[in-house]
XYZ file of C-alpha atoms in Angstrom:
190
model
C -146.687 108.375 197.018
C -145.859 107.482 193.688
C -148.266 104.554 191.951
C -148.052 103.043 188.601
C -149.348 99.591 187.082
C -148.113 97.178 189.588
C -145.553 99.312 191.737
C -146.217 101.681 194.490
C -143.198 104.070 195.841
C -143.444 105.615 199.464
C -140.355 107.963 199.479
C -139.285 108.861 203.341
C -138.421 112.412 203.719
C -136.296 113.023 206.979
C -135.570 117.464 207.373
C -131.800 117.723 207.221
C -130.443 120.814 209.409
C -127.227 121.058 206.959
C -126.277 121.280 203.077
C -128.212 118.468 202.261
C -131.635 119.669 202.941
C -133.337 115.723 203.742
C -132.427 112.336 203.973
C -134.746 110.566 201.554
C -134.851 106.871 201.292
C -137.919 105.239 199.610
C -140.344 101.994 199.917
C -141.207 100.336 196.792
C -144.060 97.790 196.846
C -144.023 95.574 193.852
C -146.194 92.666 193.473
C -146.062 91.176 196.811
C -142.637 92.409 197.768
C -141.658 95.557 199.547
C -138.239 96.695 199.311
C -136.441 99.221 201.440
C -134.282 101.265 199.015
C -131.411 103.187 201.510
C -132.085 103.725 205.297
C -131.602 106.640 205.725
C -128.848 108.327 208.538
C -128.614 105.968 212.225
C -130.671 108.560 213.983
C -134.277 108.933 215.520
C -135.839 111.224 213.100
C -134.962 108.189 210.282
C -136.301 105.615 212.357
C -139.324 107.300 213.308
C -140.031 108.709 209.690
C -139.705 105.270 208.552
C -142.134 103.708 211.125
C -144.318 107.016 210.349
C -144.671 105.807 206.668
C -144.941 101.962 207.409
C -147.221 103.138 209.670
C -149.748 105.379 207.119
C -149.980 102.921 204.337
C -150.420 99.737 206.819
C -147.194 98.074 206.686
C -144.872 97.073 209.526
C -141.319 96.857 209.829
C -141.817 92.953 208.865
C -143.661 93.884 206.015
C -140.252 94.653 204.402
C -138.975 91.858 202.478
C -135.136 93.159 201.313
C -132.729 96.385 201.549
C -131.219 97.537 198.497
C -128.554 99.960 199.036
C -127.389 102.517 196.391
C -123.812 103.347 197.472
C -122.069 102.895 201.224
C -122.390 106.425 202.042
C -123.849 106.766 205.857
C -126.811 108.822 205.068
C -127.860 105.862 202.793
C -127.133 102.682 204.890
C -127.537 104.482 209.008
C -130.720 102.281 209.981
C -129.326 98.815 208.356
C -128.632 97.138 211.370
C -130.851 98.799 213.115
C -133.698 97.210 210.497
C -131.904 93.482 210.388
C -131.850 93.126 214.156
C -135.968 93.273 214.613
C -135.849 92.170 211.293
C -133.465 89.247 209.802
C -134.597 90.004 205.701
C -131.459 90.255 203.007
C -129.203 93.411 202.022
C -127.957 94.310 199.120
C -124.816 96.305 197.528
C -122.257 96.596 194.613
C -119.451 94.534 195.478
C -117.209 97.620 196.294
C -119.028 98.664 198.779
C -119.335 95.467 201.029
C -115.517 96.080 202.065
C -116.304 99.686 202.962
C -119.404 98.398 204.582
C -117.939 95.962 206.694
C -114.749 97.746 207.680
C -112.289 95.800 206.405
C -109.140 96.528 207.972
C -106.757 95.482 205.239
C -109.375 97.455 202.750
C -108.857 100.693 204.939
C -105.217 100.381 205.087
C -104.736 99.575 201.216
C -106.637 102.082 200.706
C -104.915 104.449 203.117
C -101.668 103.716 201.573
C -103.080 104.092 198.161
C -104.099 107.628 198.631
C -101.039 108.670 200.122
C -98.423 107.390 197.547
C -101.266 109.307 194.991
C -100.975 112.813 196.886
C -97.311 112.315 197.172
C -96.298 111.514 193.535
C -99.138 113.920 192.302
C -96.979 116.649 194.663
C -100.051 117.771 196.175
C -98.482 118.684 199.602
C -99.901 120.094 202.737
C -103.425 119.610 201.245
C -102.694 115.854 200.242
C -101.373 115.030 204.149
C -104.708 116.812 204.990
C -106.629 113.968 202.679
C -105.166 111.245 203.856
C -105.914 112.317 207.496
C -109.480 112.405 206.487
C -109.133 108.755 205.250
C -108.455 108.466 209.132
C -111.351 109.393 209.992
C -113.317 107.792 212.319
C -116.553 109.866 212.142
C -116.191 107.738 208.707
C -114.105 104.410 209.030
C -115.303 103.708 212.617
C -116.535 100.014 214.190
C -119.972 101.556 214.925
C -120.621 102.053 211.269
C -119.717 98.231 210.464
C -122.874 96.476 209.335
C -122.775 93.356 210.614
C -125.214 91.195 208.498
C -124.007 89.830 205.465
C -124.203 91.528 202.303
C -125.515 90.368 198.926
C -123.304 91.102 195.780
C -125.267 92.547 193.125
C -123.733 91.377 190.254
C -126.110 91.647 187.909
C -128.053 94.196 185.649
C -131.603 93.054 186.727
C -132.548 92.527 190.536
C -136.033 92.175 191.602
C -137.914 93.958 188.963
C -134.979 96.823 188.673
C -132.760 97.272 185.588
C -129.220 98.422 187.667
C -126.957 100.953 186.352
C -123.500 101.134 187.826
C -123.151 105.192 188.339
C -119.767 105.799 189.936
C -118.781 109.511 190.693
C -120.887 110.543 193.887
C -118.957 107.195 194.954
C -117.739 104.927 193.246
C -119.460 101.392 194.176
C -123.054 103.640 193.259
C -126.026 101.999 191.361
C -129.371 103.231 190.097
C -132.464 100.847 190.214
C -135.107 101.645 187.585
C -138.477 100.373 186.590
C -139.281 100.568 182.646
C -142.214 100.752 180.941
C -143.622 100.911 177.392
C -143.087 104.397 177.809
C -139.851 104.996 179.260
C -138.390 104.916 182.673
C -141.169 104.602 185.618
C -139.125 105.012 188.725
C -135.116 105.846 188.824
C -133.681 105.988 192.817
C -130.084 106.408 192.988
């Protein structure tokens, strides 16, 4: 736990058996809100290790009053709908992502299409078929990643307390939300 003037951050640390090491998604109480920042993947150990940390500070799933989501990747937004349907509170998202979120169909085929006339005027080949293929994918694209509550556009460069960077490059709808203070940045999840 991480505490400073009127903020507390309860970062959730879920063991990883790959490259990645952990999941972390993080808790921030501020003033009399507390705000989910990711969710972590759409598995047990997530849900548990979130309940496990509600749990040890004395908090409840209720307790949380919004979800802000730093980019649509699934080990950032697995437990979403899991969360909103016990829980009905707001989500949160660059506008890029909300197409990617909700599986747009006429996103994922613009986008499809996109990529392919790239690879193919860039000459890329073999290895460009191979990308687009993975565009395909349904591990990725599929219905049972859709988040079906509605999203919330941030739009702006202050959201609750957080200055928001826009980030692209890990992907490209990604934001950072940061807590100043006299001294410099407090708190920087991303």
């Amino acid at each position: 736990m991480f505490k400073q003037n009127n903020m507390e951050v309860f970062p959730i640390i879920v063991p990883a058996s790959n490259k990645l090491k952990s999941y972390n998604f993080f808790l921030v109480k501020h003033g009399n809100s507390l705000t989910l920042i990711d969710t972590g993947l759409n598995t047990d150990d997530c849900w548990n290790s979130l309940q496990k940390t509600l749990k040890n500070h004395d908090f409840t799933l209720t307790d949380i009053t919004r979800i802000l989501l730093t980019h649509h990747h699934l080990d950032h937004i697995g437990l979403v709908n899991r969360i909103v349907s016990t829980h009905s509170i707001p989500v949160y998202a660059h506008p890029y992502a909300i197409l990617v979120l909700k599986r747009d169909k006429e996103y994922t085929k613009m986008r499809i299409e996109f990529f392919r006339k790239l690879y193919k005027e860039m000459g890329c080949g073999e290895i460009g078929d191979k990308q687009v293929v993975n565009l395909r994918n349904p591990i990725i694209l599929g219905e049972d990643k859709k988040i079906h509550c509605e999203i919330q556009e941030i739009t702006n460069n202050q959201l609750f307390g957080f200055d928001i960077l826009e980030i692209p490059g890990h992907a490209p709808d990604q934001v950072s939300f940061s807590e100043k203070s006299v001294s410099g940045y407090l708190l920087e999840i991303y």
